[in-house]
mmCIF file of C-alpha atoms (C1' of nucleotides) in Angstrom:
data_model
loop_
_atom_site.group_PDB
_atom_site.id
_atom_site.type_symbol
_atom_site.label_atom_id
_atom_site.label_comp_id
_atom_site.label_asym_id
_atom_site.label_seq_id
_atom_site.Cartn_x
_atom_site.Cartn_y
_atom_site.Cartn_z
ATOM 1 C CA MET A 45 9.408 -20.345 -3.841
ATOM 2 C CA THR A 46 11.991 -21.766 -6.152
ATOM 3 C CA LYS A 47 14.937 -19.590 -7.013
ATOM 4 C CA ALA A 48 14.967 -20.566 -10.682
ATOM 5 C CA HIS A 49 12.835 -17.695 -11.864
ATOM 6 C CA THR A 50 14.615 -14.986 -10.003
ATOM 7 C CA LEU A 51 17.503 -14.990 -12.413
ATOM 8 C CA SER A 52 15.792 -13.507 -15.386
ATOM 9 C CA CYS A 53 13.263 -11.020 -14.107
ATOM 10 C CA SER A 54 13.650 -8.003 -11.883
ATOM 11 C CA VAL A 55 10.108 -8.249 -10.603
ATOM 12 C CA ALA A 56 10.785 -11.816 -9.492
ATOM 13 C CA ALA A 57 14.139 -10.797 -8.024
ATOM 14 C CA THR A 58 12.432 -8.081 -6.015
ATOM 15 C CA LEU A 59 9.636 -10.382 -4.893
ATOM 16 C CA ASN A 60 12.180 -12.945 -3.862
ATOM 17 C CA ILE A 61 13.350 -10.457 -1.239
ATOM 18 C CA LEU A 62 10.176 -8.559 -0.457
ATOM 19 C CA GLY A 63 7.426 -10.922 -1.556
ATOM 20 C CA ASP A 64 5.735 -11.797 1.657
ATOM 21 C CA ALA A 65 3.145 -10.301 3.886
ATOM 22 C CA TRP A 66 5.458 -8.696 6.421
ATOM 23 C CA THR A 67 8.701 -7.572 4.863
ATOM 24 C CA LEU A 68 7.409 -4.475 3.108
ATOM 25 C CA LEU A 69 5.459 -3.490 6.196
ATOM 26 C CA VAL A 70 8.732 -3.452 8.114
ATOM 27 C CA VAL A 71 10.182 -1.166 5.456
ATOM 28 C CA ARG A 72 7.094 1.027 5.557
ATOM 29 C CA GLU A 73 7.391 1.277 9.301
ATOM 30 C CA ALA A 74 10.956 2.494 8.949
ATOM 31 C CA PHE A 75 9.712 5.222 6.611
ATOM 32 C CA TYR A 76 7.214 6.155 9.292
ATOM 33 C CA GLY A 77 10.082 6.692 11.692
ATOM 34 C CA SER A 78 10.484 3.450 13.627
ATOM 35 C CA SER A 79 13.979 2.235 14.307
ATOM 36 C CA ARG A 80 13.708 -0.028 17.366
ATOM 37 C CA PHE A 81 12.702 -3.673 17.491
ATOM 38 C CA SER A 82 9.820 -2.933 19.812
ATOM 39 C CA ASP A 83 8.581 -0.035 17.649
ATOM 40 C CA PHE A 84 8.318 -2.320 14.659
ATOM 41 C CA GLN A 85 6.694 -5.031 16.676
ATOM 42 C CA ARG A 86 4.062 -2.863 18.291
ATOM 43 C CA HIS A 87 3.122 -0.819 15.267
ATOM 44 C CA ILE A 88 3.021 -3.617 12.737
ATOM 45 C CA GLY A 89 1.539 -6.260 15.013
ATOM 46 C CA ILE A 90 4.054 -8.866 13.921
ATOM 47 C CA ALA A 91 5.239 -11.815 16.018
ATOM 48 C CA LYS A 92 8.685 -11.332 17.505
ATOM 49 C CA ASN A 93 10.242 -14.384 15.896
ATOM 50 C CA ILE A 94 8.986 -13.347 12.479
ATOM 51 C CA LEU A 95 10.212 -9.800 12.947
ATOM 52 C CA SER A 96 13.582 -11.083 14.064
ATOM 53 C CA ASP A 97 13.811 -13.280 10.997
ATOM 54 C CA ARG A 98 12.753 -10.529 8.582
ATOM 55 C CA LEU A 99 15.136 -7.963 10.032
ATOM 56 C CA SER A 100 17.997 -10.441 9.592
ATOM 57 C CA LEU A 101 17.055 -11.005 5.972
ATOM 58 C CA LEU A 102 16.706 -7.301 5.315
ATOM 59 C CA ILE A 103 20.116 -6.672 6.819
ATOM 60 C CA ASP A 104 21.608 -9.492 4.724
ATOM 61 C CA GLU A 105 20.119 -7.851 1.646
ATOM 62 C CA GLY A 106 21.576 -4.488 2.532
ATOM 63 C CA ILE A 107 18.197 -2.828 2.986
ATOM 64 C CA PHE A 108 18.640 -2.137 6.684
ATOM 65 C CA GLU A 109 21.708 -1.523 8.777
ATOM 66 C CA LYS A 110 21.933 -2.422 12.451
ATOM 67 C CA VAL A 111 23.441 0.276 14.619
ATOM 68 C CA ASP A 112 24.477 -0.090 18.230
ATOM 69 C CA SER A 113 23.084 2.840 20.177
ATOM 70 C CA GLY A 114 23.535 1.340 23.651
ATOM 71 C CA VAL A 115 24.534 3.538 26.588
ATOM 72 C CA ARG A 116 25.755 0.981 29.105
ATOM 73 C CA GLY A 117 25.943 -1.977 26.717
ATOM 74 C CA GLN A 118 24.568 -3.071 23.378
ATOM 75 C CA ARG A 119 21.176 -1.889 22.210
ATOM 76 C CA TYR A 120 20.324 -1.873 18.532
ATOM 77 C CA GLU A 121 18.472 0.317 16.114
ATOM 78 C CA TYR A 122 17.603 -0.498 12.542
ATOM 79 C CA PHE A 123 17.916 2.117 9.810
ATOM 80 C CA LEU A 124 17.257 2.059 6.110
ATOM 81 C CA THR A 125 20.285 2.144 3.817
ATOM 82 C CA ALA A 126 20.240 3.974 0.477
ATOM 83 C CA LYS A 127 19.049 0.733 -1.089
ATOM 84 C CA GLY A 128 16.227 0.576 1.435
ATOM 85 C CA LYS A 129 15.288 4.226 1.049
ATOM 86 C CA SER A 130 14.954 3.734 -2.686
ATOM 87 C CA LEU A 131 12.032 1.404 -1.997
ATOM 88 C CA ASN A 132 9.960 4.511 -1.362
ATOM 89 C CA VAL A 133 8.740 4.343 -4.968
ATOM 90 C CA VAL A 134 7.499 0.772 -4.497
ATOM 91 C CA LEU A 135 5.740 1.659 -1.260
ATOM 92 C CA LEU A 136 4.246 4.773 -2.749
ATOM 93 C CA ALA A 137 2.921 2.826 -5.723
ATOM 94 C CA MET A 138 1.254 0.378 -3.340
ATOM 95 C CA MET A 139 -0.086 3.148 -1.159
ATOM 96 C CA GLN A 140 -1.620 4.981 -4.087
ATOM 97 C CA TRP A 141 -3.099 1.793 -5.500
ATOM 98 C CA GLY A 142 -4.624 0.973 -2.109
ATOM 99 C CA ASP A 143 -5.850 4.551 -1.688
ATOM 100 C CA ARG A 144 -7.632 4.337 -5.003
ATOM 101 C CA TRP A 145 -8.994 0.806 -4.971
ATOM 102 C CA ALA A 146 -9.345 -0.155 -1.323
ATOM 103 C CA PHE A 147 -10.297 3.137 0.339
ATOM 104 C CA GLY A 148 -11.277 5.417 -2.521
ATOM 105 C CA ALA A 149 -10.408 9.049 -3.169
ATOM 106 C CA GLY A 150 -11.212 11.212 -0.164
ATOM 107 C CA ASN A 151 -10.855 8.324 2.291
ATOM 108 C CA GLU A 152 -7.097 7.990 2.433
ATOM 109 C CA PRO A 153 -6.027 6.840 5.913
ATOM 110 C CA VAL A 154 -2.567 8.382 5.659
ATOM 111 C CA LEU A 155 -1.251 11.319 3.651
ATOM 112 C CA PHE A 156 2.257 12.455 2.825
ATOM 113 C CA GLU A 157 3.123 16.101 2.772
ATOM 114 C CA ASN A 158 6.322 17.959 2.099
ATOM 115 C CA ALA A 159 7.924 18.679 5.438
ATOM 116 C CA LEU A 160 9.484 21.902 4.137
ATOM 117 C CA ASP A 161 6.725 23.617 2.186
ATOM 118 C CA GLN A 162 3.621 21.491 2.961
ATOM 119 C CA SER A 163 3.065 20.755 -0.717
ATOM 120 C CA GLU A 164 1.114 17.640 -1.679
ATOM 121 C CA LEU A 165 2.315 14.520 -3.358
ATOM 122 C CA SER A 166 1.800 13.999 -7.074
ATOM 123 C CA PRO A 167 0.354 10.653 -8.131
ATOM 124 C CA LEU A 168 3.050 8.423 -9.571
ATOM 125 C CA ARG A 169 2.804 8.154 -13.314
ATOM 126 C CA ALA A 170 4.527 5.664 -15.559
ATOM 127 C CA THR A 171 5.545 7.502 -18.718
ATOM 128 C CA TRP A 172 7.562 7.069 -21.873
ATOM 129 C CA LYS A 173 10.405 9.431 -22.604
ATOM 130 C CA THR A 174 8.074 11.189 -25.022
ATOM 131 C CA GLY A 175 5.875 12.044 -22.039
ATOM 132 C CA ALA A 176 3.039 9.726 -23.058
ATOM 133 C CA ASN A 177 1.514 7.523 -20.371
ATOM 134 C CA LEU A 178 2.417 3.877 -20.261
ATOM 135 C CA THR A 179 -0.582 1.613 -20.792
ATOM 136 C CA VAL A 180 -1.016 -2.110 -21.252
ATOM 137 C CA GLU A 181 -1.880 -1.369 -24.859
ATOM 138 C CA ASN A 182 1.151 0.657 -25.863
ATOM 139 C CA THR A 183 3.718 -1.454 -24.038
ATOM 140 C CA ALA A 184 5.950 -3.927 -25.830
ATOM 141 C CA ILE A 185 8.340 -6.163 -23.956
ATOM 142 C CA ARG A 186 11.689 -7.276 -25.227
ATOM 143 C CA PRO A 187 14.744 -9.001 -23.791
ATOM 144 C CA GLY A 188 17.330 -6.644 -22.340
ATOM 145 C CA PRO A 189 21.122 -6.809 -22.279
ATOM 146 C CA GLY A 190 21.064 -9.084 -19.229
ATOM 147 C CA ALA A 191 18.582 -11.586 -20.675
ATOM 148 C CA ASP A 192 19.554 -15.219 -20.248
ATOM 149 C CA ALA A 193 18.812 -18.056 -22.651
ATOM 150 C CA ALA A 194 15.516 -18.911 -20.966
ATOM 151 C CA THR A 195 14.318 -15.327 -21.274
ATOM 152 C CA LEU A 196 15.277 -15.193 -24.928
ATOM 153 C CA ASP A 197 13.359 -18.414 -25.562
ATOM 154 C CA ARG A 198 10.438 -17.062 -23.635
ATOM 155 C CA PHE A 199 10.109 -13.967 -25.753
ATOM 156 C CA ALA A 200 10.860 -15.720 -29.006
ATOM 157 C CA SER A 201 7.590 -17.611 -28.617
ATOM 158 C CA LEU A 202 5.533 -14.639 -27.396
ATOM 159 C CA GLY A 203 2.540 -13.367 -29.306
ATOM 160 C CA ILE A 204 1.925 -16.744 -30.820
ATOM 161 C CA THR A 205 0.055 -18.733 -28.207
ATOM 162 C CA SER A 206 -1.915 -16.127 -26.339
ATOM 163 C CA GLN A 207 -4.667 -14.024 -27.756
ATOM 164 C CA ARG A 208 -4.352 -10.597 -26.213
ATOM 165 C CA GLU A 209 -7.395 -8.529 -25.641
ATOM 166 C CA SER A 210 -6.626 -4.855 -25.823
ATOM 167 C CA MET B 123 -1.408 -12.364 8.674
ATOM 168 C CA THR B 124 -3.967 -10.755 10.908
ATOM 169 C CA LYS B 125 -6.480 -8.470 9.300
ATOM 170 C CA ALA B 126 -6.372 -5.868 12.051
ATOM 171 C CA HIS B 127 -3.770 -3.680 10.451
ATOM 172 C CA THR B 128 -5.239 -3.617 6.998
ATOM 173 C CA LEU B 129 -7.924 -1.187 7.984
ATOM 174 C CA SER B 130 -5.824 1.873 8.427
ATOM 175 C CA CYS B 131 -3.059 1.719 5.855
ATOM 176 C CA SER B 132 -3.196 1.443 2.095
ATOM 177 C CA VAL B 133 0.167 -0.281 1.929
ATOM 178 C CA ALA B 134 -1.102 -2.945 4.302
ATOM 179 C CA ALA B 135 -4.386 -3.190 2.405
ATOM 180 C CA THR B 136 -2.480 -3.741 -0.818
ATOM 181 C CA LEU B 137 -0.153 -6.282 0.770
ATOM 182 C CA ASN B 138 -3.118 -8.096 2.193
ATOM 183 C CA ILE B 139 -4.129 -8.864 -1.382
ATOM 184 C CA LEU B 140 -0.795 -9.022 -3.151
ATOM 185 C CA GLY B 141 1.677 -9.697 -0.344
ATOM 186 C CA ASP B 142 2.954 -13.125 -1.153
ATOM 187 C CA ALA B 143 5.542 -14.633 -3.385
ATOM 188 C CA TRP B 144 3.294 -15.602 -6.257
ATOM 189 C CA THR B 145 0.384 -13.241 -6.659
ATOM 190 C CA LEU B 146 2.254 -10.366 -8.250
ATOM 191 C CA LEU B 147 4.064 -12.758 -10.552
ATOM 192 C CA VAL B 148 0.698 -13.877 -11.862
ATOM 193 C CA VAL B 149 -0.183 -10.246 -12.511
ATOM 194 C CA ARG B 150 3.178 -9.655 -14.171
ATOM 195 C CA GLU B 151 2.620 -12.662 -16.383
ATOM 196 C CA ALA B 152 -0.698 -11.217 -17.520
ATOM 197 C CA PHE B 153 1.127 -8.019 -18.486
ATOM 198 C CA TYR B 154 3.511 -10.171 -20.486
ATOM 199 C CA GLY B 155 0.570 -11.507 -22.445
ATOM 200 C CA SER B 156 -0.446 -14.756 -20.756
ATOM 201 C CA SER B 157 -4.130 -15.434 -20.360
ATOM 202 C CA ARG B 158 -4.443 -19.215 -20.062
ATOM 203 C CA PHE B 159 -4.006 -21.338 -16.965
ATOM 204 C CA SER B 160 -1.243 -23.347 -18.583
ATOM 205 C CA ASP B 161 0.580 -20.221 -19.770
ATOM 206 C CA PHE B 162 0.742 -18.892 -16.234
ATOM 207 C CA GLN B 163 1.775 -22.239 -14.873
ATOM 208 C CA ARG B 164 4.566 -22.869 -17.347
ATOM 209 C CA HIS B 165 6.037 -19.410 -17.379
ATOM 210 C CA ILE B 166 5.919 -18.728 -13.668
ATOM 211 C CA GLY B 167 6.819 -22.225 -12.521
ATOM 212 C CA ILE B 168 4.024 -22.280 -9.951
ATOM 213 C CA ALA B 169 2.256 -25.404 -8.683
ATOM 214 C CA LYS B 170 -1.198 -25.886 -10.175
ATOM 215 C CA ASN B 171 -3.043 -25.867 -6.867
ATOM 216 C CA ILE B 172 -1.372 -22.625 -5.825
ATOM 217 C CA LEU B 173 -2.094 -21.006 -9.170
ATOM 218 C CA SER B 174 -5.704 -22.111 -8.943
ATOM 219 C CA ASP B 175 -5.987 -20.596 -5.485
ATOM 220 C CA ARG B 176 -4.342 -17.306 -6.469
ATOM 221 C CA LEU B 177 -6.432 -16.867 -9.585
ATOM 222 C CA SER B 178 -9.577 -17.354 -7.500
ATOM 223 C CA LEU B 179 -8.438 -14.732 -5.034
ATOM 224 C CA LEU B 180 -7.488 -12.306 -7.792
ATOM 225 C CA ILE B 181 -10.901 -12.756 -9.401
ATOM 226 C CA ASP B 182 -12.600 -12.221 -6.037
ATOM 227 C CA GLU B 183 -10.638 -8.990 -5.676
ATOM 228 C CA GLY B 184 -11.664 -7.813 -9.116
ATOM 229 C CA ILE B 185 -8.122 -7.836 -10.472
ATOM 230 C CA PHE B 186 -8.755 -10.537 -13.043
ATOM 231 C CA GLU B 187 -11.862 -11.544 -14.913
ATOM 232 C CA LYS B 188 -12.510 -15.070 -16.110
ATOM 233 C CA VAL B 189 -13.762 -15.278 -19.663
ATOM 234 C CA ASP B 190 -15.151 -18.353 -21.365
ATOM 235 C CA SER B 191 -13.502 -18.645 -24.745
ATOM 236 C CA GLY B 192 -14.449 -22.269 -25.391
ATOM 237 C CA VAL B 193 -15.392 -23.405 -28.888
ATOM 238 C CA ARG B 194 -17.170 -26.687 -28.210
ATOM 239 C CA GLY B 195 -17.585 -26.230 -24.474
ATOM 240 C CA GLN B 196 -16.122 -24.202 -21.632
ATOM 241 C CA ARG B 197 -12.505 -23.134 -21.693
ATOM 242 C CA TYR B 198 -11.354 -20.167 -19.678
ATOM 243 C CA GLU B 199 -8.986 -17.278 -20.074
ATOM 244 C CA TYR B 200 -7.968 -14.805 -17.424
ATOM 245 C CA PHE B 201 -7.676 -11.108 -18.231
ATOM 246 C CA LEU B 202 -6.738 -8.104 -16.173
ATOM 247 C CA THR B 203 -9.521 -5.682 -15.283
ATOM 248 C CA ALA B 204 -8.946 -1.926 -15.072
ATOM 249 C CA LYS B 205 -8.107 -2.435 -11.400
ATOM 250 C CA GLY B 206 -5.558 -5.056 -12.387
ATOM 251 C CA LYS B 207 -4.083 -2.993 -15.187
ATOM 252 C CA SER B 208 -3.516 -0.141 -12.783
ATOM 253 C CA LEU B 209 -1.046 -2.339 -10.934
ATOM 254 C CA ASN B 210 1.408 -1.590 -13.728
ATOM 255 C CA VAL B 211 2.878 1.199 -11.596
ATOM 256 C CA VAL B 212 3.545 -1.191 -8.717
ATOM 257 C CA LEU B 213 5.148 -3.750 -11.018
ATOM 258 C CA LEU B 214 7.189 -1.111 -12.754
ATOM 259 C CA ALA B 215 8.461 0.219 -9.437
ATOM 260 C CA MET B 216 9.552 -3.299 -8.480
ATOM 261 C CA MET B 217 11.104 -3.919 -11.856
ATOM 262 C CA GLN B 218 13.124 -0.720 -11.750
ATOM 263 C CA TRP B 219 14.234 -1.382 -8.183
ATOM 264 C CA GLY B 220 15.341 -4.883 -9.165
ATOM 265 C CA ASP B 221 17.032 -3.588 -12.305
ATOM 266 C CA ARG B 222 19.017 -1.168 -10.232
ATOM 267 C CA TRP B 223 19.853 -3.183 -7.150
ATOM 268 C CA ALA B 224 19.773 -6.824 -8.238
ATOM 269 C CA PHE B 225 21.056 -6.668 -11.815
ATOM 270 C CA GLY B 226 22.588 -3.225 -12.156
ATOM 271 C CA ALA B 227 22.307 -0.686 -14.965
ATOM 272 C CA GLY B 228 23.156 -2.227 -18.305
ATOM 273 C CA ASN B 229 22.202 -5.740 -17.204
ATOM 274 C CA GLU B 230 18.425 -5.496 -17.286
ATOM 275 C CA PRO B 231 16.934 -8.875 -18.231
ATOM 276 C CA VAL B 232 13.753 -7.361 -19.682
ATOM 277 C CA LEU B 233 13.031 -3.969 -21.206
ATOM 278 C CA PHE B 234 9.813 -2.185 -22.008
ATOM 279 C CA GLU B 235 9.481 -0.138 -25.130
ATOM 280 C CA ASN B 236 6.669 1.849 -26.624
ATOM 281 C CA ALA B 237 4.907 -0.373 -29.119
ATOM 282 C CA LEU B 238 3.938 2.595 -31.285
ATOM 283 C CA ASP B 239 7.064 4.729 -31.487
ATOM 284 C CA GLN B 240 9.762 2.538 -29.857
ATOM 285 C CA SER B 241 10.501 5.198 -27.247
ATOM 286 C CA GLU B 242 12.049 4.127 -23.953
ATOM 287 C CA LEU B 243 10.555 4.127 -20.509
ATOM 288 C CA SER B 244 11.294 6.929 -18.064
ATOM 289 C CA PRO B 245 12.317 5.909 -14.564
ATOM 290 C CA LEU B 246 9.450 6.358 -12.136
ATOM 291 C CA ARG B 247 9.953 9.362 -9.910
ATOM 292 C CA ALA B 248 8.082 10.242 -6.769
ATOM 293 C CA THR B 249 7.607 13.988 -6.744
ATOM 294 C CA TRP B 250 5.801 16.728 -4.882
ATOM 295 C CA LYS B 251 3.411 18.959 -6.742
ATOM 296 C CA THR B 252 6.148 21.576 -6.767
ATOM 297 C CA GLY B 253 8.217 19.175 -8.891
ATOM 298 C CA ALA B 254 10.753 18.446 -6.149
ATOM 299 C CA ASN B 255 11.723 14.823 -5.557
ATOM 300 C CA LEU B 256 10.289 12.995 -2.601
ATOM 301 C CA THR B 257 12.964 11.845 -0.156
ATOM 302 C CA VAL B 258 12.891 10.277 3.280
ATOM 303 C CA GLU B 259 14.134 13.574 4.611
ATOM 304 C CA ASN B 260 11.515 15.899 3.169
ATOM 305 C CA THR B 261 8.543 13.647 3.793
ATOM 306 C CA ALA B 262 6.121 14.219 6.633
ATOM 307 C CA ILE B 263 3.291 11.838 7.340
ATOM 308 C CA ARG B 264 -0.080 12.832 8.674
ATOM 309 C CA PRO B 265 -3.444 11.170 9.136
ATOM 310 C CA GLY B 266 -5.786 11.509 6.156
ATOM 311 C CA PRO B 267 -9.556 11.931 5.959
ATOM 312 C CA GLY B 268 -10.062 8.169 6.298
ATOM 313 C CA ALA B 269 -7.862 7.750 9.365
ATOM 314 C CA ASP B 270 -9.368 5.677 12.143
ATOM 315 C CA ALA B 271 -8.850 6.140 15.877
ATOM 316 C CA ALA B 272 -5.853 3.810 15.976
ATOM 317 C CA THR B 273 -4.129 5.732 13.203
ATOM 318 C CA LEU B 274 -4.755 9.033 14.950
ATOM 319 C CA ASP B 275 -3.284 7.634 18.159
ATOM 320 C CA ARG B 276 -0.373 6.290 16.217
ATOM 321 C CA PHE B 277 0.579 9.625 14.768
ATOM 322 C CA ALA B 278 -0.140 11.558 17.911
ATOM 323 C CA SER B 279 2.779 9.778 19.550
ATOM 324 C CA LEU B 280 5.151 9.984 16.575
ATOM 325 C CA GLY B 281 8.452 11.789 16.763
ATOM 326 C CA ILE B 282 8.750 11.176 20.454
ATOM 327 C CA THR B 283 10.117 7.696 20.884
ATOM 328 C CA SER B 284 12.224 7.228 17.807
ATOM 329 C CA GLN B 285 15.372 9.090 16.947
ATOM 330 C CA ARG B 286 15.431 9.561 13.190
ATOM 331 C CA GLU B 287 18.672 9.749 11.355
ATOM 332 C CA SER B 288 18.233 11.667 8.144
ATOM 333 C "C1'" DT C 134 24.795 1.539 42.956
ATOM 334 C "C1'" DC C 135 20.900 -1.334 43.484
ATOM 335 C "C1'" DC C 136 16.576 -2.927 41.769
ATOM 336 C "C1'" DA C 137 12.390 -3.261 39.101
ATOM 337 C "C1'" DT C 138 11.145 -2.949 34.545
ATOM 338 C "C1'" DT C 139 11.727 -2.901 29.654
ATOM 339 C "C1'" DT C 140 14.117 -4.425 25.579
ATOM 340 C "C1'" DG C 141 15.415 -7.668 22.436
ATOM 341 C "C1'" DG C 142 15.325 -11.479 21.448
ATOM 342 C "C1'" DT C 143 15.141 -17.384 21.362
ATOM 343 C "C1'" DT C 144 12.741 -21.785 21.909
ATOM 344 C "C1'" DG C 145 8.945 -25.060 21.507
ATOM 345 C "C1'" DC C 146 4.821 -26.405 19.730
ATOM 346 C "C1'" DA C 147 0.305 -26.411 17.258
ATOM 347 C "C1'" DA C 148 -1.874 -24.784 13.103
ATOM 348 C "C1'" DA C 149 -1.798 -23.204 8.502
ATOM 349 C "C1'" DA C 150 0.289 -22.743 3.937
ATOM 350 C "C1'" DT C 151 3.064 -24.732 0.350
ATOM 351 C "C1'" DG C 152 4.830 -28.021 -3.246
ATOM 352 C "C1'" DA C 153 4.910 -32.191 -5.795
ATOM 353 C "C1'" DA C 154 2.655 -35.884 -7.747
ATOM 354 C "C1'" DA C 155 -1.272 -38.495 -8.896
ATOM 355 C "C1'" DC C 156 -5.601 -38.427 -10.689
ATOM 356 C "C1'" DC C 157 -9.737 -37.070 -13.255
ATOM 357 C "C1'" DT C 158 -13.020 -34.836 -16.361
ATOM 358 C "C1'" DT C 159 -13.810 -32.017 -20.294
ATOM 359 C "C1'" DA C 160 -12.296 -29.756 -24.569
ATOM 360 C "C1'" DT C 161 -9.629 -29.637 -28.764
ATOM 361 C "C1'" DG C 162 -7.117 -30.846 -33.061
ATOM 362 C "C1'" DT C 163 -6.967 -33.994 -36.789
ATOM 363 C "C1'" DA D 239 -14.154 -40.626 -33.320
ATOM 364 C "C1'" DC D 240 -10.026 -40.777 -30.956
ATOM 365 C "C1'" DA D 241 -5.623 -39.407 -28.936
ATOM 366 C "C1'" DT D 242 -3.922 -35.720 -26.605
ATOM 367 C "C1'" DA D 243 -3.840 -31.472 -24.048
ATOM 368 C "C1'" DA D 244 -6.112 -28.269 -20.857
ATOM 369 C "C1'" DG D 245 -7.699 -27.215 -16.543
ATOM 370 C "C1'" DG D 246 -8.119 -28.237 -12.628
ATOM 371 C "C1'" DT D 247 -8.824 -31.109 -7.658
ATOM 372 C "C1'" DT D 248 -7.155 -34.251 -4.142
ATOM 373 C "C1'" DT D 249 -3.779 -36.191 -1.163
ATOM 374 C "C1'" DC D 250 0.017 -36.025 1.648
ATOM 375 C "C1'" DA D 251 4.742 -34.750 3.234
ATOM 376 C "C1'" DT D 252 7.319 -30.635 4.272
ATOM 377 C "C1'" DT D 253 7.847 -25.836 5.449
ATOM 378 C "C1'" DT D 254 6.361 -21.630 7.342
ATOM 379 C "C1'" DT D 255 3.664 -19.141 10.553
ATOM 380 C "C1'" DG D 256 1.805 -17.468 14.970
ATOM 381 C "C1'" DC D 257 1.432 -17.643 19.757
ATOM 382 C "C1'" DA D 258 3.117 -18.145 24.287
ATOM 383 C "C1'" DA D 259 6.627 -18.985 27.456
ATOM 384 C "C1'" DC D 260 11.008 -18.033 28.768
ATOM 385 C "C1'" DC D 261 15.383 -15.572 29.468
ATOM 386 C "C1'" DA D 262 19.602 -12.615 29.533
ATOM 387 C "C1'" DA D 263 21.053 -8.083 29.102
ATOM 388 C "C1'" DA D 264 20.226 -3.063 29.266
ATOM 389 C "C1'" DT D 265 17.900 0.841 31.128
ATOM 390 C "C1'" DG D 266 15.595 4.257 34.290
ATOM 391 C "C1'" DG D 267 14.792 5.725 38.738
ATOM 392 C "C1'" DA D 268 15.619 6.069 43.731
#
DNA sequence: TCCATTTGGTTGCAAAATGAAACCTTATGT
DNA sequence: ACATAAGGTTTCATTTTGCAACCAAATGGA
């Protein structure tokens, strides 16, 4: 994937780090409690060389940190940083989408519950500050403060070429 | 990627469809208003053969529908279905993560605003039904009604091998 | 303190996916 | 009716993946 489009879109920037089949599964596995190389490998079913590569990238990106927990030498564990932990929203969005569309309500393979009071999870909702739900129909897109020239161009010509359905 | 692990986890099931560098960008582009092959190609910067392949997969998955809008013959447009539109939460989670960690507050390249009343977007929050925020620390995972034997095994042995930090 | 076993990788190679360009047919604007 | 653009498909070189073999270092147990 070229790097050109990562500069002007946060979705692309995120996908540039996490946009492959394995990387988010490694993060998920950390949320499930794995911290050792072999835990990740066994539970995800990923080849060792690929896991090794992905862990290096994730560490470079500041999503994991590598901690030496060896007793008589060096033995590593991999933990999520704050940056990594904040991916819980992304994972949860994917989990809830998969629950709904791949398995269907009532067939969820895995559930989260509050460890302290056993309460259930609320479905994620995208809302406006007024409290209204975000929909494709009520959403307008505009360049933000960090928009580059290409993004400005892009939005300047929006609404002209494509005929939106509702 | 092997299919074995898609059966028992909604994150994996979702990644099995969307877990590559391009697919979610195609979906994002549809949210931005593109519907024609050439719109997607130009704006994403994706090779035509890859775009063709991804659109086919997305149609097979029921995320896009292909509509003939030809005047003197066949000419297609690609629109999100309800299943596709419901990916807005996933995209928004990625966008907000990228805004925060790749660009930083105040440097967002793209903003959403309410088309009707110009209100701003609220940050997505993962919460329990009590209203408390979900964190790595207060989250417990347990098998759901659709858990298969492998998932049950998996969770039966949790908490034993790995030492969680908090 | 040995020793067998596990952990945490790396290396090499075959197979699959990707990316760029060329090419082609059909539709569209004028 | 004709020039151009849209919407792909094909081909081929390059890159990435996945599997297996291999290996050094760390660990657990006697």
